[in-house]
Short mmCIF file of C-alpha atoms and ligand atoms in Angstrom, two decimals:
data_model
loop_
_atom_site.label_atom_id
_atom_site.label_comp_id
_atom_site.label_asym_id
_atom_site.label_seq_id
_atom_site.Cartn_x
_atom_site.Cartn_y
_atom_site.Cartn_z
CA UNK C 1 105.59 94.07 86.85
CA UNK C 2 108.60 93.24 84.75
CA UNK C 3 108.14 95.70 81.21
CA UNK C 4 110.71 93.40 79.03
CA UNK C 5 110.76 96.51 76.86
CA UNK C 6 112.06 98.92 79.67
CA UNK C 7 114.90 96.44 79.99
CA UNK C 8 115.09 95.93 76.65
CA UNK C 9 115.44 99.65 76.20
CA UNK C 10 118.22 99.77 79.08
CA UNK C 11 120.38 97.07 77.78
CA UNK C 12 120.01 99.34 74.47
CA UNK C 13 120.96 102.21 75.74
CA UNK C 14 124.24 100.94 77.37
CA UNK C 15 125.29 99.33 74.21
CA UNK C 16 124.59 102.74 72.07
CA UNK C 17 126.67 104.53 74.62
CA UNK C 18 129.59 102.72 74.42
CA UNK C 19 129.08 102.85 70.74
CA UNK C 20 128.96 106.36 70.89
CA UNK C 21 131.69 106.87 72.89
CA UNK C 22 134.12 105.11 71.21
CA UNK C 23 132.89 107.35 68.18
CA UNK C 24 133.89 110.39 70.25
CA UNK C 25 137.15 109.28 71.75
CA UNK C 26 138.00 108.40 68.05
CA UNK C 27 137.79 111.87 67.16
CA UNK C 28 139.49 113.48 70.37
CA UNK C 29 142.47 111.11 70.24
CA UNK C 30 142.57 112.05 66.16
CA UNK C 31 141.64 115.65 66.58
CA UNK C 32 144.86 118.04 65.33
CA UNK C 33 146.36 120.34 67.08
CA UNK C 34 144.90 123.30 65.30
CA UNK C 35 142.00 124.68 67.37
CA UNK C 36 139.49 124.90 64.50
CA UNK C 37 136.90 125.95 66.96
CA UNK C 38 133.17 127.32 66.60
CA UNK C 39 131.16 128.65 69.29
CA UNK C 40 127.57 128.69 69.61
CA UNK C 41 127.92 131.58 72.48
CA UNK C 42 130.56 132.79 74.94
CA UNK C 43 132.66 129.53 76.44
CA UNK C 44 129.86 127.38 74.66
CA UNK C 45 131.75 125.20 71.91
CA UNK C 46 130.23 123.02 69.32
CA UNK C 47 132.46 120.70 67.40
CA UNK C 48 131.50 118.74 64.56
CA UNK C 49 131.62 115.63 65.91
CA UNK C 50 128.54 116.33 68.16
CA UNK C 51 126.18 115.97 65.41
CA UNK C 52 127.61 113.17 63.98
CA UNK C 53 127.62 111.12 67.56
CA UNK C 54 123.81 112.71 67.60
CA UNK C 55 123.12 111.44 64.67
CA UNK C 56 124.51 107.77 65.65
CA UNK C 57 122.26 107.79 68.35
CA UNK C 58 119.20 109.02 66.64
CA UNK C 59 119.51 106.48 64.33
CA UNK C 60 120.57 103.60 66.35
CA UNK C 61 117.49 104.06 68.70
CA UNK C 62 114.73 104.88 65.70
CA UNK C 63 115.72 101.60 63.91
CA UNK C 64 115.29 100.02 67.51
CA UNK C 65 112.45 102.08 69.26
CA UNK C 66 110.50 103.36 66.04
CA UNK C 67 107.44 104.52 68.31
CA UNK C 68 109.80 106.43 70.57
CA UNK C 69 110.60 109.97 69.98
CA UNK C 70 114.32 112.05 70.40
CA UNK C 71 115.17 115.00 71.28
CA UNK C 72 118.90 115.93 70.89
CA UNK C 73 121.29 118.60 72.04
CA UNK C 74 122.18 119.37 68.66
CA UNK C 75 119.31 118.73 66.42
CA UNK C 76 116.31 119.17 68.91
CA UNK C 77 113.53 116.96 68.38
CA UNK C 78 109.68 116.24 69.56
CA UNK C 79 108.80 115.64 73.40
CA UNK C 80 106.23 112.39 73.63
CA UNK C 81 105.37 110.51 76.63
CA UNK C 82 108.07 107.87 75.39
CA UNK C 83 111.36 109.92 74.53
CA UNK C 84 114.69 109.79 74.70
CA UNK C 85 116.66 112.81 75.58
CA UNK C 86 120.84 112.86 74.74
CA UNK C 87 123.58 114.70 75.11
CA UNK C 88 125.97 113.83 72.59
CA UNK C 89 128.52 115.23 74.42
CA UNK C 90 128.52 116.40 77.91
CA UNK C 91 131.54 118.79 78.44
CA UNK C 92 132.12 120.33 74.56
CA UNK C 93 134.34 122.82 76.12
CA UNK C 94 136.35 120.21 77.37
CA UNK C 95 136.61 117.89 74.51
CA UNK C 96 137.34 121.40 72.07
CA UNK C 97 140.54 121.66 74.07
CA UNK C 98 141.63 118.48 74.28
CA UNK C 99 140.67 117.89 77.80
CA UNK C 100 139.84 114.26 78.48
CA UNK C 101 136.35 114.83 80.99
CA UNK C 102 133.22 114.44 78.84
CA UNK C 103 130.85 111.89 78.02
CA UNK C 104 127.64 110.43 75.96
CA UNK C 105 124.73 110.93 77.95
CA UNK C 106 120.97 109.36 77.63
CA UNK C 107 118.47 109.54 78.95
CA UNK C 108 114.76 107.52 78.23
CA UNK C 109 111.73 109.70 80.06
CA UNK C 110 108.26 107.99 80.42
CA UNK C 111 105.33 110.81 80.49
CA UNK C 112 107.75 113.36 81.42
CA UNK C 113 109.88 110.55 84.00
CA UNK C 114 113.49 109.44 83.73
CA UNK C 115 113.12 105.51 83.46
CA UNK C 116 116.83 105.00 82.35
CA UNK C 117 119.81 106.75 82.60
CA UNK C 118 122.92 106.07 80.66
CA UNK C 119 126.35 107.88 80.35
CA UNK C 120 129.51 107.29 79.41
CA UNK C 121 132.89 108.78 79.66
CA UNK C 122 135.24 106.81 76.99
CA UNK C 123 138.39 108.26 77.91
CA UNK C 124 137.86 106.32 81.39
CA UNK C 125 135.54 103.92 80.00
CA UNK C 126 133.46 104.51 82.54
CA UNK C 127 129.73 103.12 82.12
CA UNK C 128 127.13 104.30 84.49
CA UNK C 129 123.84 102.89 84.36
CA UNK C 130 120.51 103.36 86.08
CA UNK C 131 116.94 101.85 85.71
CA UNK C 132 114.33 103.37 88.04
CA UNK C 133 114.12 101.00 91.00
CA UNK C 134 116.72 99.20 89.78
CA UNK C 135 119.82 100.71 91.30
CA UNK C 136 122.84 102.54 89.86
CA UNK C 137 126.01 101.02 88.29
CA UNK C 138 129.81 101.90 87.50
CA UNK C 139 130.89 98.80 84.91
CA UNK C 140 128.27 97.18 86.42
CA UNK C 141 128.87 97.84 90.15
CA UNK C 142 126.82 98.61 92.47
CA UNK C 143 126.94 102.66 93.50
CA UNK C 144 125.98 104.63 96.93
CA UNK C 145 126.74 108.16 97.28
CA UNK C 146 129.05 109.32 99.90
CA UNK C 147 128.47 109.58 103.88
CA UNK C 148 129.77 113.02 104.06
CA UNK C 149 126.79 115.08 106.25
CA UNK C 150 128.81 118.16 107.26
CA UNK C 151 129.34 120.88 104.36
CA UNK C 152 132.86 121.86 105.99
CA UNK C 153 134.17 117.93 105.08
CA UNK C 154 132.08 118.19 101.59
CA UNK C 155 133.70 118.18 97.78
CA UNK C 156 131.30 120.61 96.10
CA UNK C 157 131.00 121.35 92.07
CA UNK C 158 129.13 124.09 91.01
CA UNK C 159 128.66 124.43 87.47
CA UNK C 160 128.43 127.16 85.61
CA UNK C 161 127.76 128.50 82.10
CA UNK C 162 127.20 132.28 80.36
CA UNK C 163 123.34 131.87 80.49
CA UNK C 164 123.72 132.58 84.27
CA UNK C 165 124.69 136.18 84.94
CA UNK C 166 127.98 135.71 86.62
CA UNK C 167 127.10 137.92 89.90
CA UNK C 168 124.65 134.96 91.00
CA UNK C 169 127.05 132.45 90.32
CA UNK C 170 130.18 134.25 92.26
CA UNK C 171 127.62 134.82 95.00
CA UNK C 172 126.51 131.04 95.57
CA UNK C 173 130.42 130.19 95.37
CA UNK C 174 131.41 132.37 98.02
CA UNK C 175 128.63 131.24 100.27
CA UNK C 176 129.95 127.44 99.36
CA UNK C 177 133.83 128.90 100.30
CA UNK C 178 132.53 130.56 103.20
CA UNK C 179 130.93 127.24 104.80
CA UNK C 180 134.20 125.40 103.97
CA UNK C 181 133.01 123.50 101.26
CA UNK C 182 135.76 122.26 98.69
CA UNK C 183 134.63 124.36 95.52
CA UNK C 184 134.84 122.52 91.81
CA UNK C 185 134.31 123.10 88.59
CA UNK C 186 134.89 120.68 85.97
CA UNK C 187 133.19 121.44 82.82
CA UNK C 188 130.85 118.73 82.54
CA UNK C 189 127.16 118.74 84.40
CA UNK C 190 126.71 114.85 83.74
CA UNK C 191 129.74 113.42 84.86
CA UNK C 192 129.32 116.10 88.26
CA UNK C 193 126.06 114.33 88.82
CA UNK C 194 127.56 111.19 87.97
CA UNK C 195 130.54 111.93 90.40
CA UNK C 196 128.14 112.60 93.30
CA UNK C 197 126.14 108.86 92.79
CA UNK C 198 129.44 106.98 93.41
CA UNK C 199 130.84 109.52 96.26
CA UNK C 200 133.81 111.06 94.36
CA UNK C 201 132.07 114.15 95.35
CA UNK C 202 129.43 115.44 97.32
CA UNK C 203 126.89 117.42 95.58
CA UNK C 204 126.95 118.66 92.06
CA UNK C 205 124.63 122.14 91.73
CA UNK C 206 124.39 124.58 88.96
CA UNK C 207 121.89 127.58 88.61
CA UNK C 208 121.24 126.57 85.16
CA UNK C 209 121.80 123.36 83.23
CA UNK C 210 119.29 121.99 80.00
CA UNK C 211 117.15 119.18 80.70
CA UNK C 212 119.82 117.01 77.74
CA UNK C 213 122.97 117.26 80.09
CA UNK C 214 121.23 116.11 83.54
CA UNK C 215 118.29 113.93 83.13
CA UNK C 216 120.58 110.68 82.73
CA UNK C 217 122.59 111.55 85.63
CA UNK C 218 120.15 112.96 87.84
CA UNK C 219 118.53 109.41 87.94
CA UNK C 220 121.86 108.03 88.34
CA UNK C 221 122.27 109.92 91.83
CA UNK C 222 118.36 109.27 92.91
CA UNK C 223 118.90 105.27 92.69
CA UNK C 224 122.80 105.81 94.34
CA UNK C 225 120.76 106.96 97.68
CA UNK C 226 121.11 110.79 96.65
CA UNK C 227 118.99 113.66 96.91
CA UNK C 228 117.85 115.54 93.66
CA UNK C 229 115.90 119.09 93.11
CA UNK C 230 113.17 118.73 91.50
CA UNK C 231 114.50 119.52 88.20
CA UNK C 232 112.30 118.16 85.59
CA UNK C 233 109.49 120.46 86.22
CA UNK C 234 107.09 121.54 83.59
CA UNK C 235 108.99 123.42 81.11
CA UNK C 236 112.11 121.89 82.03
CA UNK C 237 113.02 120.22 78.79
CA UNK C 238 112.43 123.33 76.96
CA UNK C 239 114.49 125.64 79.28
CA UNK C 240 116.37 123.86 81.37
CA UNK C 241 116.20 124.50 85.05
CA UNK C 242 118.76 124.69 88.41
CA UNK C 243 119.63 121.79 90.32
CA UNK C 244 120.67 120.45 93.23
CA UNK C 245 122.21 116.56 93.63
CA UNK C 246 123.79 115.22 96.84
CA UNK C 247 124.03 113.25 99.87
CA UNK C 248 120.81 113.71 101.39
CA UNK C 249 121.96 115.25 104.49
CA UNK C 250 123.25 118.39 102.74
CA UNK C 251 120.49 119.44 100.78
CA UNK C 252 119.02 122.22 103.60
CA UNK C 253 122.35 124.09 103.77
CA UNK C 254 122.75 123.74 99.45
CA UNK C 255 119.02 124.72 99.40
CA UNK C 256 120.10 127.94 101.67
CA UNK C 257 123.61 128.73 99.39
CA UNK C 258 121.64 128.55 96.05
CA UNK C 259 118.81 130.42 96.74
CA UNK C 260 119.48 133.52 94.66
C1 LIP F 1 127.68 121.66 79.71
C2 LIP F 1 127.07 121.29 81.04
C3 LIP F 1 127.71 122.08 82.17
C4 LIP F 1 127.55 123.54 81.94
C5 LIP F 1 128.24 123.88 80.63
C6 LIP F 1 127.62 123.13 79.46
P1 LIP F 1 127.64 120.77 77.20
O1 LIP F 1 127.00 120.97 78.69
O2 LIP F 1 127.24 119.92 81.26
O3 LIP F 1 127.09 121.75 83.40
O4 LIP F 1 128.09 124.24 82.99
O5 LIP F 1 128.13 125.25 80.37
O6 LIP F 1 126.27 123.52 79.33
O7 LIP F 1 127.44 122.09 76.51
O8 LIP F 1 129.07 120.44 77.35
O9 LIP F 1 126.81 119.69 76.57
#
């Protein structure tokens, strides 16, 4: 069956992105070169101009979706069985020092499902899309994730942040080294996922990530042909959870290496 407002909803959600994220490239071309920077934890940045893209989107999608709820990065929010889930923007650290690799990322679940999943990275003006069932898109484009099958020709990332005790993440990363993976780190969960749905790299894994930085992108790798953990468990978008995203014929030997 065709649901109008599920496409309705997706052609939304593209639009608010791009609205977004010309908001947020705004600031980071404008930002001065004083780091005036607050941290909500160690290596975890928060910059003003999070809540104010937040806020865009929260109020771009309430005057559009008024029965849908929102939960945000920043501000939080209620989880319904329609909601929308954002990251205002994926890869803080990187935008609080001037590092072009972040992006806007939403995300519309459906009794606890991603339906849609939107991000986009302004600084490349990069768009990628995804309805359930629909396929996944770069600017529209059709994406597939990579052929790679052997972990010693594979571009890994393997995120990381200081809710993870570092031991377990140094001891997944030398198991990755050790089977010759290529070993990355980039800074921002989304566009890692995102990465992995149009083959720039392999898998994306990370022993802890919030449900607001992957649930757009993990949709995103699903409809590219990729394999995905099964992330959004119950409790998931409270506490986050690990994950795994890749070409499928990796996902026994990335099972093995994360497995702490
Ligand atoms: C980031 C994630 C990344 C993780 C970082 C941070 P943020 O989200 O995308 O995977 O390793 O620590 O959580 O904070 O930039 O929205």
């Amino acid at each position: 069956m065709h649901d109008t407002t599920m496409q309705l909803r997706y052609l939304s959600a593209c639009a608010i992105a791009r609205e977004a994220g010309d908001l947020v490239r705004k600031r980071f071309l404008e930002r001065d070169g004083a780091l005036k920077l607050t941290l909500k934890g160690p290596q975890d940045y928060l910059t003003e101009t999070d809540g104010d893209v937040e806020r865009l989107i929260a109020q771009r999608l309430a005057a559009a979706f008024p029965g849908d709820d929102f939960f945000g990065e920043e501000g939080g929010g209620a989880y319904g069985p329609n909601v929308w889930v954002v990251d205002p923007i994926d890869g803080t650290s990187e935008f609080a020092r001037g590092v072009p690799h972040f992006c806007v990322s939403i995300a519309f679940l459906r009794d606890g499902k991603v339906e849609i999943g939107v991000l986009y990275d302004p600084m490349r003006d990069e768009l990628f899309a995804a309805r359930r069932g629909a396929g996944a898109t770069l600017n529209g484009q059709p994406l597939r994730v990579s052929s790679i099958d052997d972990i010693e020709h594979a571009s890994v990332e393997l995120g990381w942040s200081s809710r993870v005790p570092y031991a377990r993440y140094a001891t997944v990363h030398a198991r990755l080294h050790a089977l010759g993976a290529g070993v990355k780190r980039r800074g921002s969960g989304a566009l890692g996922l995102a990465y992995v749905a149009m083959g720039r790299q392999d898998a994306f894994c990370e022993l802890h990530i919030n449900a607001w930085d992957a649930a757009a992108a993990i949709l995103l790798v699903e409809e590219a042909g990729g394999w995905v953990s099964d992330f959004l468990t119950a409790g998931c978008l409270e506490h986050g959870n690990y994950v795994i995203a890749c070409t499928p014929a990796l996902r026994d030997v990335l099972e093995q290496a994360m497995a702490t």
